């Protein structure tokens, strides 16, 4: 089976079904990086994202659904010391309340809901394009920085990669590896 290359999910059976039948829609596929392979400054995707999701009825209001799933892939970031590309595997999970609100707009909208004090995904059409959401969920879990290896020697003041040319190091370059007050910031990772 050739995996699909988008993230269009048809929720019509959920919208139609009476309670007890077709209470769940499971879909999975690949999502091409496409023109949006650039997910942040200096960060891009090398290959398609793998995603899966399950949408189900809540059992309460007929217009309310739950969706959960995961999106996996490899982000490519520049090493924070020597700037070579570093592949970083990322797996992000998500869970949202979804609400059907009739509209001609096929996009899903992340709306604030004061009643439940969290964001609700509103969709207006039975076929929902999850691609923007999946990309966003993935991007949030990409670390801010990466290292090509723990002992990366970085660049010399002349811009020479000292991993490849350690002989190019000068006493001045040794000085650049003295921990700066901001060094710890490089290891910060955004948690959601
Ligand atoms: Zn490096």
Short mmCIF file of C-alpha atoms and ligand atoms in Angstrom, two decimals:
data_model
loop_
_atom_site.label_atom_id
_atom_site.label_comp_id
_atom_site.label_asym_id
_atom_site.label_seq_id
_atom_site.Cartn_x
_atom_site.Cartn_y
_atom_site.Cartn_z
CA UNK A 1 0.00 0.00 0.00
CA UNK A 2 1.33 3.39 -0.92
CA UNK A 3 1.02 5.69 2.02
CA UNK A 4 -1.00 8.78 1.46
CA UNK A 5 0.84 12.07 1.25
CA UNK A 6 -1.55 14.51 2.81
CA UNK A 7 -3.55 14.84 5.99
CA UNK A 8 -7.13 15.14 4.76
CA UNK A 9 -9.43 13.22 7.07
CA UNK A 10 -13.08 12.59 6.33
CA UNK A 11 -15.14 12.84 9.51
CA UNK A 12 -18.48 12.48 7.73
CA UNK A 13 -19.15 9.08 9.30
CA UNK A 14 -18.73 10.59 12.76
CA UNK A 15 -21.05 13.45 11.95
CA UNK A 16 -23.67 11.11 10.50
CA UNK A 17 -23.55 8.24 12.87
CA UNK A 18 -26.06 7.63 15.52
CA UNK A 19 -24.58 6.74 18.84
CA UNK A 20 -23.03 3.30 18.94
CA UNK A 21 -22.03 3.04 15.29
CA UNK A 22 -18.89 4.40 13.65
CA UNK A 23 -17.79 6.10 16.81
CA UNK A 24 -14.20 6.36 15.73
CA UNK A 25 -12.17 7.41 12.71
CA UNK A 26 -8.53 6.34 12.55
CA UNK A 27 -6.22 7.65 9.85
CA UNK A 28 -2.50 7.66 9.30
CA UNK A 29 -0.17 8.76 6.56
CA UNK A 30 2.78 10.79 5.50
CA UNK A 31 2.86 14.52 5.08
CA UNK A 32 5.22 15.94 2.49
CA UNK A 33 7.34 18.80 3.72
CA UNK A 34 6.36 20.56 0.49
CA UNK A 35 6.83 24.27 0.33
CA UNK A 36 6.56 24.48 4.09
CA UNK A 37 9.65 22.36 4.74
CA UNK A 38 11.08 25.44 6.44
CA UNK A 39 9.48 25.23 9.87
CA UNK A 40 11.52 27.90 11.62
CA UNK A 41 14.60 30.03 11.09
CA UNK A 42 17.37 27.63 10.09
CA UNK A 43 15.15 24.60 10.71
CA UNK A 44 13.77 22.44 7.91
CA UNK A 45 12.39 18.98 7.29
CA UNK A 46 14.46 16.45 5.39
CA UNK A 47 11.68 13.95 4.80
CA UNK A 48 7.91 13.58 5.13
CA UNK A 49 6.31 13.65 8.56
CA UNK A 50 4.63 10.45 9.73
CA UNK A 51 1.31 11.04 11.40
CA UNK A 52 -1.61 9.15 12.84
CA UNK A 53 -4.75 10.31 14.57
CA UNK A 54 -8.00 9.04 15.98
CA UNK A 55 -11.14 11.15 16.12
CA UNK A 56 -14.02 9.93 18.25
CA UNK A 57 -17.31 11.08 19.60
CA UNK A 58 -17.28 12.32 23.16
CA UNK A 59 -20.54 10.61 24.04
CA UNK A 60 -21.88 13.95 25.12
CA UNK A 61 -22.87 16.73 22.77
CA UNK A 62 -23.31 15.36 19.25
CA UNK A 63 -21.23 18.20 17.83
CA UNK A 64 -18.25 17.53 20.10
CA UNK A 65 -15.40 15.14 19.32
CA UNK A 66 -11.99 14.25 20.65
CA UNK A 67 -8.93 13.87 18.47
CA UNK A 68 -5.57 12.54 19.56
CA UNK A 69 -2.54 11.34 17.73
CA UNK A 70 1.11 11.80 17.07
CA UNK A 71 3.40 13.24 14.43
CA UNK A 72 6.98 12.06 13.93
CA UNK A 73 9.80 13.19 11.78
CA UNK A 74 13.32 14.47 11.48
CA UNK A 75 14.07 18.15 11.74
CA UNK A 76 17.41 19.44 10.50
CA UNK A 77 19.02 22.16 12.60
CA UNK A 78 22.43 23.79 12.38
CA UNK A 79 24.88 22.71 15.08
CA UNK A 80 25.04 25.62 17.49
CA UNK A 81 28.86 25.52 17.51
CA UNK A 82 29.98 24.52 14.02
CA UNK A 83 26.78 25.13 11.99
CA UNK A 84 26.77 21.77 10.17
CA UNK A 85 23.32 20.27 9.63
CA UNK A 86 22.22 18.03 12.51
CA UNK A 87 19.23 15.70 12.07
CA UNK A 88 17.04 15.62 15.18
CA UNK A 89 14.29 13.03 15.59
CA UNK A 90 11.12 14.49 17.05
CA UNK A 91 7.91 12.79 18.10
CA UNK A 92 5.06 15.01 19.23
CA UNK A 93 1.73 13.91 20.64
CA UNK A 94 -1.47 15.91 20.70
CA UNK A 95 -4.94 15.81 22.12
CA UNK A 96 -7.74 18.25 21.33
CA UNK A 97 -11.42 18.72 21.76
CA UNK A 98 -13.03 19.24 18.35
CA UNK A 99 -16.31 20.88 17.60
CA UNK A 100 -18.35 20.89 14.43
CA UNK A 101 -19.57 24.34 13.50
CA UNK A 102 -21.14 24.48 10.05
CA UNK A 103 -19.14 26.70 7.73
CA UNK A 104 -17.90 26.81 4.14
CA UNK A 105 -14.33 27.18 5.32
CA UNK A 106 -12.45 23.83 5.11
CA UNK A 107 -9.76 25.00 7.53
CA UNK A 108 -9.73 24.04 11.17
CA UNK A 109 -9.62 26.92 13.58
CA UNK A 110 -8.11 26.78 17.01
CA UNK A 111 -10.62 28.68 19.10
CA UNK A 112 -10.63 29.47 22.78
CA UNK A 113 -13.52 28.05 24.69
CA UNK A 114 -14.26 29.75 27.99
CA UNK A 115 -16.49 26.92 29.18
CA UNK A 116 -13.80 24.24 29.11
CA UNK A 117 -10.88 26.66 29.61
CA UNK A 118 -8.89 25.19 26.75
CA UNK A 119 -8.53 25.50 23.02
CA UNK A 120 -11.07 23.75 20.83
CA UNK A 121 -10.53 22.83 17.20
CA UNK A 122 -13.50 23.99 15.21
CA UNK A 123 -14.21 22.47 11.81
CA UNK A 124 -16.88 23.44 9.35
CA UNK A 125 -16.63 20.75 6.66
CA UNK A 126 -16.72 16.93 6.97
CA UNK A 127 -13.32 16.64 5.28
CA UNK A 128 -10.76 18.24 7.55
CA UNK A 129 -7.24 19.16 6.52
CA UNK A 130 -5.06 18.43 9.53
CA UNK A 131 -1.81 19.35 7.76
CA UNK A 132 -1.32 22.84 9.26
CA UNK A 133 -2.08 21.55 12.75
CA UNK A 134 0.28 18.57 12.40
CA UNK A 135 3.10 20.81 11.21
CA UNK A 136 2.51 23.20 14.07
CA UNK A 137 2.38 20.45 16.71
CA UNK A 138 5.62 19.03 15.32
CA UNK A 139 7.38 22.41 15.17
CA UNK A 140 6.59 23.15 18.82
CA UNK A 141 8.51 20.06 19.91
CA UNK A 142 11.61 20.75 17.84
CA UNK A 143 14.45 21.78 20.18
CA UNK A 144 15.73 25.32 19.81
CA UNK A 145 19.29 24.22 19.22
CA UNK A 146 21.29 21.10 18.50
CA UNK A 147 24.86 19.85 18.76
CA UNK A 148 26.44 17.64 16.10
CA UNK A 149 28.27 15.86 18.93
CA UNK A 150 28.83 16.51 22.61
CA UNK A 151 32.45 17.49 22.13
CA UNK A 152 31.95 19.58 19.00
CA UNK A 153 34.94 21.89 18.74
CA UNK A 154 33.03 24.54 16.82
CA UNK A 155 34.48 27.02 14.36
CA UNK A 156 37.75 28.88 14.59
CA UNK A 157 37.66 32.66 14.51
CA UNK A 158 38.42 32.29 10.81
CA UNK A 159 35.38 30.10 10.28
CA UNK A 160 37.28 26.80 9.95
CA UNK A 161 35.44 23.73 11.25
CA UNK A 162 37.71 22.56 14.08
CA UNK A 163 36.20 19.07 14.12
CA UNK A 164 37.64 18.53 10.66
CA UNK A 165 40.75 20.67 11.10
CA UNK A 166 41.76 20.64 14.77
CA UNK A 167 45.22 21.86 13.75
CA UNK A 168 43.64 25.18 12.73
CA UNK A 169 42.86 26.07 16.34
CA UNK A 170 44.71 29.08 17.72
CA UNK A 171 45.04 30.21 21.34
CA UNK A 172 42.34 32.76 20.58
CA UNK A 173 39.98 29.95 19.58
CA UNK A 174 40.62 28.21 22.89
CA UNK A 175 39.36 31.40 24.50
CA UNK A 176 36.10 31.27 22.56
CA UNK A 177 35.22 27.98 24.23
CA UNK A 178 35.32 29.48 27.70
CA UNK A 179 31.74 29.12 28.90
CA UNK A 180 29.89 32.37 28.49
CA UNK A 181 27.15 33.44 30.88
CA UNK A 182 24.69 32.54 28.15
CA UNK A 183 26.06 29.08 27.41
CA UNK A 184 23.36 27.38 29.45
CA UNK A 185 20.70 28.98 27.26
CA UNK A 186 21.91 26.83 24.41
CA UNK A 187 20.60 23.75 26.17
CA UNK A 188 17.16 25.12 26.80
CA UNK A 189 14.40 23.05 25.34
CA UNK A 190 10.86 24.27 25.00
CA UNK A 191 8.48 22.01 26.89
CA UNK A 192 4.81 22.15 26.16
ZN1 LIG B 1 29.11 20.89 15.65
#
